[in-house]
Amino acid sequence: MAKFRFLPSALTFIHCLMLSSAMMVRNLTTDKDLLLRFKLQISDPLSILASSWTTTHSICNWTGVSCAARHNRVQALNLPYMNLTGTIPPQLGNLSFLLSLNLTGNGFHGHLPGELGQLSRLNIMDLSFNLLTGQIPSSFGSLNRVVHLNLRNNSLSGAIPRFIANNSNMEILDLRFNSIQGDIPWEISNLFNLKQLQLGSNKLSGSIPSSIYNMSSLQVISLYLNSLSGEIPDEICRHLPRLEILYLDSNEFSGQIPTSIAECRNLLALSLNSNRLSGGIPRSIGNLTMLQEIYLDNNHLKGEIPWEIGDMVNLEIFSATNITLTGRIPRSIGNLTKLIELYLGPDELQGEIPEEIGNLGSLEIFSAPNMSLTGVIPPSIFNISSLREIYLQWNKLSGKLPEMSSVSNLEQLHLWGNDNLNGNIPESICNVSYLKTIALGANSFSGHIPNCFGSLKFLENLLLWKNNLTTPTSNGQWSFFPSLLNCTSLRVIDLSVNPLSGVLPTSISNLSASLENFSVGECNIGGTIPMEIGGLNDVFFLQLNSNNFVGSVPATIARLEKLQRLSLGGNKLQGPILHHLCGLKRLYDLSLDVNDFDEPLPACLSDLTSLRKLSLSYNKFHSPIPSSFWSLEDILEVDLSSNYFNGSLPSDIGNLKVITRLDLSRNLFSSDIPRALGSLGGLQLLSLSHNRLQGPIPDSFGALMSLTSLDLSDNNLSGVIPKSLEKLGHLEYFSVSSNRLEGEIPSGGSFLNFTDQPFLNNYALCGSPRFRVSPCVHRHHKKTLLHALRYVLPIFVSIIVVAALIIVCIQSKKKKKNKREDESIKQTMTLATIGYMAPEYGSAGIISIKSDVYSYGILLMETFTRKKPTDETFAGEMSLKQWVQMSLSNGIVGAGDSSLVQEDDKYFVVKANCMSSEHQKKISDRRCRRLIRLVAGPEMSSALSKVVLLACTRCSRFHLQLGFVF
């Protein structure tokens, strides 16, 4: 019996062992089957899983699969960057022993399965850099053991779930680069162990919950590229002693940078750029002695760079561009010996560049463009051997360029636009063997272009435009040019606006095969364009404008199939050219203006479908424009002015739907203006002046809402100026002078700003006095003509009779004037009352016969007008005499027979203007008589004809005799 004492216990152990083994086998089988189904649901273009995940291999040896030693279950599935695509199957949630799930860098799409929330043991979930969409499942709130949750760089949407705060063990939450929106939930502060809060590049809004600033474990706060707003609180750093990175850039934060920012003494990177921060840079920032990077760009900050910046001895990057800095660059900046990148400007910094910048032995990039820096460039800058890039363009620097033998690593040198840098370009520049860009344009450099540029094997951009540089020539050839043939990486050569003279070298075809831009405009180059120019096979931009080139353009230019911009304007070129250009399909900008080209416009020009700008002005191009030209529907600017183009403007011109500038002035076009021009809604400038155009101005022009300049002067246009032009609210220049227009000038809209100049020399325009034309006679006046004739005509006849009697009286006494002058003038101390004595006759207390006549004239005016000189109507410079004078001339139209002025009379405007005062001043007696004979007809009585003639011609003798009254 003793030997069987332990038998029951042994049997029990064996049973449990077998049961445990069976369970283990069943669970391994379950995990294996699950992963095999996962394999079948995804695409594996690299066959990584196909070759490894097979039934012949142990699941624990599959690629990306790890098993736990204790439970022998799958505890890690790590398949990063394997180009896998498909959806994440929900069955993965049954891997109950899983600790790590890493599928980053693949092409998984669709929604996150909620079943993943069943992975209760999971520590790490990294599904970043996929194509996942939808919201974060609520079941993720059960992942209370997750330490690292990374869902960045997907297309997730919705709000940050508040239940995520249940994951109290979480240390890293990374949701960057998604489309998550809404507020940052305040519950996020329950993540007491959180070290990294990375929510950048989403659509978050609102303010940062104040509770976040109490999360003492935080080391990284990254909230950039959202729409967060509010002020940065003063206490931001008081409870964040471990904070190392604070990225709040590209939001809408306002207010000032809190001075307490200095309490984040472990801060390594501070990015506040692209917000609405104001005030100055706090001086306390100098206490951030651990800081390595600071970005303050694109804010409303102003003031000086604090001197204390020199205390940030570990600073490697300082960027403060596009803010309103004033004062000078502090000399203390020389203490930042670890500084690698320095970015300033554009701003209002001025003064000299401090010599102490030469102490920055680690500096690689020095960028301070678009400021007001003055003085010379410190030579010490060119002793910094680590310097790779210098950007000091658009300042006010002066003096000579220092020797630069020590900047052996310099790649970019940008000093253009300083105007006052002068002297020779030092030969030592050729010792900087890594130079890629030499940009010295828009300065005052003189002397010869160095012949040593050929030693710069990496040179890509040589920009010496707008200086006073020259070059020795031998047989007209440039001495520096052969060395450039060794610069095999050259992409841009711009020598424009230098007095180079000479001729264009025939060796131009041997320049770098990578050359894209060759510009030598305004260089006083003569001779012909060499045929070798056709060898610049990769050139995009070719600018030879404003030189003294003569002869024809070589046909080899047709080989430049990559050409996008060709500028040959301002030379003396002639002969045919356009046919050579029809094959340049990429041509975008063609300028041939101010030459002597003499040929018709070829129909093949319509093949240049990439053309956006065309200038052929001031040449001798002729013949009608081919109809195919108007098919260039994407062209933006066309200038064909000052040529000999003729024929009509077709309605096809309306095909130029996106054109902004159209200048056809100074040609021989002779048709009506097509109404289709009114459909070009983007047109800003339209000039058709100095042609032979006729017919009316199209009313459709009122739809050209973008138009700023419209010139139709010096044509044969007739009819009226359309009232619709008043709608053109952006119109700044307008001219219809020297045409045959008539009718009323519009007075609203932009016409309120025009003077009389745009309307000079027309047929019968009328309108506001400020246009210096006659007032318009509206047609409803004809209904009152007969009534006016009956009652007004006797009054004017009486005035004329009385005036005639006065003339006779004056002339009868004129002979006795010299003898009786002393007797006819009396001195008196009493002046006449207003209106009854002319100031020129009574102001000195002298009375005479002239004053009597004046007084009698005023008396007659009172009688017929029923007004006194003291009437309130006569204010300012208006007097009774002036009012009657205007009424006499302007009212004569009311004295005519209504049958003479009919509404349907084609001479209505001529007749009305003949009777109006302003037009009467402009026509002679002979012309008015001719007009009356033309328009009167047999029904006009001779007496009335004389009255109209008298009013129309304003007889000079009548005015001489009655000038002292009227």
PDB file of C-alpha atoms in Angstrom, residues 56-223:
ATOM      1  CA  THR A  56       5.550  24.449 -42.255  1.00  0.00           C
ATOM      2  CA  HIS A  57       7.116  27.097 -40.023  1.00  0.00           C
ATOM      3  CA  SER A  58       6.468  27.659 -36.345  1.00  0.00           C
ATOM      4  CA  ILE A  59       4.285  30.700 -35.819  1.00  0.00           C
ATOM      5  CA  CYS A  60       6.813  32.083 -33.355  1.00  0.00           C
ATOM      6  CA  ASN A  61       9.395  32.132 -36.154  1.00  0.00           C
ATOM      7  CA  TRP A  62       7.222  34.021 -38.647  1.00  0.00           C
ATOM      8  CA  THR A  63       8.484  37.410 -39.816  1.00  0.00           C
ATOM      9  CA  GLY A  64       7.257  40.132 -37.464  1.00  0.00           C
ATOM     10  CA  VAL A  65       5.763  37.686 -34.943  1.00  0.00           C
ATOM     11  CA  SER A  66       7.094  37.190 -31.397  1.00  0.00           C
ATOM     12  CA  CYS A  67       5.790  34.772 -28.782  1.00  0.00           C
ATOM     13  CA  ALA A  68       5.888  34.993 -25.012  1.00  0.00           C
ATOM     14  CA  ALA A  69       8.266  32.518 -23.378  1.00  0.00           C
ATOM     15  CA  ARG A  70       5.961  31.952 -20.427  1.00  0.00           C
ATOM     16  CA  HIS A  71       2.615  31.470 -22.160  1.00  0.00           C
ATOM     17  CA  ASN A  72       3.897  30.605 -25.636  1.00  0.00           C
ATOM     18  CA  ARG A  73       1.322  32.989 -27.155  1.00  0.00           C
ATOM     19  CA  VAL A  74       1.754  35.734 -29.751  1.00  0.00           C
ATOM     20  CA  GLN A  75       2.763  38.860 -27.851  1.00  0.00           C
ATOM     21  CA  ALA A  76       4.085  41.097 -30.657  1.00  0.00           C
ATOM     22  CA  LEU A  77       3.035  41.736 -34.242  1.00  0.00           C
ATOM     23  CA  ASN A  78       5.528  44.167 -35.802  1.00  0.00           C
ATOM     24  CA  LEU A  79       5.288  44.649 -39.588  1.00  0.00           C
ATOM     25  CA  PRO A  80       6.586  48.197 -40.237  1.00  0.00           C
ATOM     26  CA  TYR A  81       7.343  49.567 -43.735  1.00  0.00           C
ATOM     27  CA  MET A  82       6.554  46.397 -45.691  1.00  0.00           C
ATOM     28  CA  ASN A  83       4.246  47.967 -48.310  1.00  0.00           C
ATOM     29  CA  LEU A  84       1.304  45.967 -47.014  1.00  0.00           C
ATOM     30  CA  THR A  85      -2.122  47.206 -48.061  1.00  0.00           C
ATOM     31  CA  GLY A  86      -5.701  46.372 -47.182  1.00  0.00           C
ATOM     32  CA  THR A  87      -7.883  46.809 -44.118  1.00  0.00           C
ATOM     33  CA  ILE A  88      -7.016  45.895 -40.542  1.00  0.00           C
ATOM     34  CA  PRO A  89      -9.197  42.865 -39.719  1.00  0.00           C
ATOM     35  CA  PRO A  90     -11.186  43.017 -36.492  1.00  0.00           C
ATOM     36  CA  GLN A  91      -9.951  39.478 -35.617  1.00  0.00           C
ATOM     37  CA  LEU A  92      -6.668  41.031 -34.462  1.00  0.00           C
ATOM     38  CA  GLY A  93      -8.564  41.966 -31.330  1.00  0.00           C
ATOM     39  CA  ASN A  94      -8.537  38.267 -30.365  1.00  0.00           C
ATOM     40  CA  LEU A  95      -4.761  38.222 -29.885  1.00  0.00           C
ATOM     41  CA  SER A  96      -5.401  38.555 -26.191  1.00  0.00           C
ATOM     42  CA  PHE A  97      -1.758  38.260 -25.128  1.00  0.00           C
ATOM     43  CA  LEU A  98      -0.580  40.930 -27.568  1.00  0.00           C
ATOM     44  CA  LEU A  99       1.723  43.579 -26.030  1.00  0.00           C
ATOM     45  CA  SER A 100       2.900  45.382 -29.179  1.00  0.00           C
ATOM     46  CA  LEU A 101       1.095  46.120 -32.459  1.00  0.00           C
ATOM     47  CA  ASN A 102       3.226  47.971 -35.024  1.00  0.00           C
ATOM     48  CA  LEU A 103       1.902  48.359 -38.582  1.00  0.00           C
ATOM     49  CA  THR A 104       3.485  51.750 -39.319  1.00  0.00           C
ATOM     50  CA  GLY A 105       4.524  52.799 -42.814  1.00  0.00           C
ATOM     51  CA  ASN A 106       2.143  50.624 -44.810  1.00  0.00           C
ATOM     52  CA  GLY A 107      -0.976  51.242 -46.867  1.00  0.00           C
ATOM     53  CA  PHE A 108      -3.721  50.094 -44.539  1.00  0.00           C
ATOM     54  CA  HIS A 109      -6.973  51.943 -45.126  1.00  0.00           C
ATOM     55  CA  GLY A 110     -10.524  52.025 -43.858  1.00  0.00           C
ATOM     56  CA  HIS A 111     -11.701  52.532 -40.274  1.00  0.00           C
ATOM     57  CA  LEU A 112      -9.942  51.421 -37.149  1.00  0.00           C
ATOM     58  CA  PRO A 113     -11.740  48.259 -35.935  1.00  0.00           C
ATOM     59  CA  GLY A 114     -13.306  48.722 -32.492  1.00  0.00           C
ATOM     60  CA  GLU A 115     -12.270  45.162 -31.602  1.00  0.00           C
ATOM     61  CA  LEU A 116      -8.707  46.408 -31.079  1.00  0.00           C
ATOM     62  CA  GLY A 117      -9.996  47.821 -27.802  1.00  0.00           C
ATOM     63  CA  GLN A 118     -10.123  44.178 -26.508  1.00  0.00           C
ATOM     64  CA  LEU A 119      -6.306  44.024 -26.399  1.00  0.00           C
ATOM     65  CA  SER A 120      -6.244  44.601 -22.674  1.00  0.00           C
ATOM     66  CA  ARG A 121      -2.544  43.741 -22.291  1.00  0.00           C
ATOM     67  CA  LEU A 122      -1.402  46.040 -25.127  1.00  0.00           C
ATOM     68  CA  ASN A 123       1.466  48.464 -24.281  1.00  0.00           C
ATOM     69  CA  ILE A 124       2.339  49.844 -27.714  1.00  0.00           C
ATOM     70  CA  MET A 125       0.046  50.602 -30.655  1.00  0.00           C
ATOM     71  CA  ASP A 126       1.736  52.184 -33.661  1.00  0.00           C
ATOM     72  CA  LEU A 127      -0.474  52.500 -36.744  1.00  0.00           C
ATOM     73  CA  SER A 128       1.160  55.673 -38.034  1.00  0.00           C
ATOM     74  CA  PHE A 129       1.845  56.530 -41.693  1.00  0.00           C
ATOM     75  CA  ASN A 130      -1.103  54.663 -43.167  1.00  0.00           C
ATOM     76  CA  LEU A 131      -4.351  55.712 -44.867  1.00  0.00           C
ATOM     77  CA  LEU A 132      -6.749  55.088 -42.008  1.00  0.00           C
ATOM     78  CA  THR A 133      -9.973  57.103 -41.869  1.00  0.00           C
ATOM     79  CA  GLY A 134     -12.911  57.652 -39.557  1.00  0.00           C
ATOM     80  CA  GLN A 135     -12.925  58.372 -35.834  1.00  0.00           C
ATOM     81  CA  ILE A 136     -10.913  56.886 -33.004  1.00  0.00           C
ATOM     82  CA  PRO A 137     -13.128  54.036 -31.631  1.00  0.00           C
ATOM     83  CA  SER A 138     -14.602  54.541 -28.155  1.00  0.00           C
ATOM     84  CA  SER A 139     -13.349  51.072 -27.214  1.00  0.00           C
ATOM     85  CA  PHE A 140      -9.811  52.501 -27.155  1.00  0.00           C
ATOM     86  CA  GLY A 141     -10.742  53.879 -23.749  1.00  0.00           C
ATOM     87  CA  SER A 142     -10.304  50.320 -22.417  1.00  0.00           C
ATOM     88  CA  LEU A 143      -6.641  50.181 -23.426  1.00  0.00           C
ATOM     89  CA  ASN A 144      -5.601  51.159 -19.919  1.00  0.00           C
ATOM     90  CA  ARG A 145      -2.167  49.577 -20.202  1.00  0.00           C
ATOM     91  CA  VAL A 146      -1.149  51.414 -23.379  1.00  0.00           C
ATOM     92  CA  VAL A 147       1.996  53.471 -22.854  1.00  0.00           C
ATOM     93  CA  HIS A 148       2.564  54.574 -26.471  1.00  0.00           C
ATOM     94  CA  LEU A 149      -0.346  55.346 -28.834  1.00  0.00           C
ATOM     95  CA  ASN A 150       0.809  56.566 -32.249  1.00  0.00           C
ATOM     96  CA  LEU A 151      -1.792  57.255 -34.941  1.00  0.00           C
ATOM     97  CA  ARG A 152       0.012  60.104 -36.732  1.00  0.00           C
ATOM     98  CA  ASN A 153      -0.024  60.677 -40.491  1.00  0.00           C
ATOM     99  CA  ASN A 154      -3.383  59.146 -41.315  1.00  0.00           C
ATOM    100  CA  SER A 155      -6.691  60.736 -42.290  1.00  0.00           C
ATOM    101  CA  LEU A 156      -8.524  60.303 -39.009  1.00  0.00           C
ATOM    102  CA  SER A 157     -11.333  62.736 -38.262  1.00  0.00           C
ATOM    103  CA  GLY A 158     -13.772  63.606 -35.531  1.00  0.00           C
ATOM    104  CA  ALA A 159     -12.844  64.897 -32.086  1.00  0.00           C
ATOM    105  CA  ILE A 160     -10.248  63.718 -29.590  1.00  0.00           C
ATOM    106  CA  PRO A 161     -12.284  61.225 -27.529  1.00  0.00           C
ATOM    107  CA  ARG A 162     -12.635  62.223 -23.900  1.00  0.00           C
ATOM    108  CA  PHE A 163     -12.453  58.565 -22.813  1.00  0.00           C
ATOM    109  CA  ILE A 164      -8.821  58.540 -23.887  1.00  0.00           C
ATOM    110  CA  ALA A 165      -8.141  60.022 -20.450  1.00  0.00           C
ATOM    111  CA  ASN A 166      -8.903  56.589 -18.985  1.00  0.00           C
ATOM    112  CA  ASN A 167      -5.522  55.364 -20.209  1.00  0.00           C
ATOM    113  CA  SER A 168      -3.720  56.621 -17.134  1.00  0.00           C
ATOM    114  CA  ASN A 169      -0.470  54.778 -17.991  1.00  0.00           C
ATOM    115  CA  MET A 170      -0.076  56.541 -21.315  1.00  0.00           C
ATOM    116  CA  GLU A 171       3.241  58.364 -21.781  1.00  0.00           C
ATOM    117  CA  ILE A 172       3.115  59.238 -25.501  1.00  0.00           C
ATOM    118  CA  LEU A 173       0.000  60.369 -27.383  1.00  0.00           C
ATOM    119  CA  ASP A 174       0.780  61.166 -30.997  1.00  0.00           C
ATOM    120  CA  LEU A 175      -2.129  62.178 -33.270  1.00  0.00           C
ATOM    121  CA  ARG A 176      -0.217  64.549 -35.562  1.00  0.00           C
ATOM    122  CA  PHE A 177      -1.064  65.057 -39.249  1.00  0.00           C
ATOM    123  CA  ASN A 178      -4.689  63.984 -39.240  1.00  0.00           C
ATOM    124  CA  SER A 179      -7.955  65.894 -39.626  1.00  0.00           C
ATOM    125  CA  ILE A 180      -9.031  65.781 -36.001  1.00  0.00           C
ATOM    126  CA  GLN A 181     -11.120  68.786 -35.021  1.00  0.00           C
ATOM    127  CA  GLY A 182     -12.839  70.422 -32.083  1.00  0.00           C
ATOM    128  CA  ASP A 183     -11.393  71.410 -28.711  1.00  0.00           C
ATOM    129  CA  ILE A 184      -8.627  69.779 -26.754  1.00  0.00           C
ATOM    130  CA  PRO A 185     -10.608  68.025 -23.965  1.00  0.00           C
ATOM    131  CA  TRP A 186      -9.742  69.186 -20.453  1.00  0.00           C
ATOM    132  CA  GLU A 187      -9.899  65.542 -19.307  1.00  0.00           C
ATOM    133  CA  ILE A 188      -6.578  64.975 -21.038  1.00  0.00           C
ATOM    134  CA  SER A 189      -4.959  66.339 -17.887  1.00  0.00           C
ATOM    135  CA  ASN A 190      -5.906  63.014 -16.181  1.00  0.00           C
ATOM    136  CA  LEU A 191      -3.039  61.404 -18.053  1.00  0.00           C
ATOM    137  CA  PHE A 192      -0.733  61.917 -15.095  1.00  0.00           C
ATOM    138  CA  ASN A 193       2.183  60.046 -16.666  1.00  0.00           C
ATOM    139  CA  LEU A 194       1.987  61.711 -20.082  1.00  0.00           C
ATOM    140  CA  LYS A 195       5.366  62.886 -21.344  1.00  0.00           C
ATOM    141  CA  GLN A 196       4.568  63.763 -24.957  1.00  0.00           C
ATOM    142  CA  LEU A 197       1.360  65.446 -26.125  1.00  0.00           C
ATOM    143  CA  GLN A 198       1.660  65.661 -29.912  1.00  0.00           C
ATOM    144  CA  LEU A 199      -1.455  67.019 -31.633  1.00  0.00           C
ATOM    145  CA  GLY A 200       0.133  69.138 -34.353  1.00  0.00           C
ATOM    146  CA  SER A 201      -1.208  69.595 -37.885  1.00  0.00           C
ATOM    147  CA  ASN A 202      -4.887  68.930 -37.251  1.00  0.00           C
ATOM    148  CA  LYS A 203      -7.983  71.140 -37.222  1.00  0.00           C
ATOM    149  CA  LEU A 204      -8.174  71.797 -33.501  1.00  0.00           C
ATOM    150  CA  SER A 205      -9.695  75.068 -32.309  1.00  0.00           C
ATOM    151  CA  GLY A 206     -10.450  76.933 -29.131  1.00  0.00           C
ATOM    152  CA  SER A 207      -7.943  77.613 -26.384  1.00  0.00           C
ATOM    153  CA  ILE A 208      -5.506  75.309 -24.629  1.00  0.00           C
ATOM    154  CA  PRO A 209      -7.120  73.954 -21.434  1.00  0.00           C
ATOM    155  CA  SER A 210      -5.377  75.485 -18.432  1.00  0.00           C
ATOM    156  CA  SER A 211      -5.282  72.028 -16.836  1.00  0.00           C
ATOM    157  CA  ILE A 212      -2.572  71.010 -19.296  1.00  0.00           C
ATOM    158  CA  TYR A 213      -0.170  73.455 -17.709  1.00  0.00           C
ATOM    159  CA  ASN A 214      -0.404  71.433 -14.462  1.00  0.00           C
ATOM    160  CA  MET A 215       0.812  68.174 -16.021  1.00  0.00           C
ATOM    161  CA  SER A 216       4.219  68.177 -14.407  1.00  0.00           C
ATOM    162  CA  SER A 217       5.334  65.056 -16.304  1.00  0.00           C
ATOM    163  CA  LEU A 218       5.096  66.731 -19.711  1.00  0.00           C
ATOM    164  CA  GLN A 219       8.313  67.015 -21.692  1.00  0.00           C
ATOM    165  CA  VAL A 220       6.871  67.758 -25.160  1.00  0.00           C
ATOM    166  CA  ILE A 221       3.868  69.917 -26.108  1.00  0.00           C
ATOM    167  CA  SER A 222       3.414  69.981 -29.854  1.00  0.00           C
ATOM    168  CA  LEU A 223       0.271  71.812 -31.039  1.00  0.00           C
TER     169      LEU A 223
END
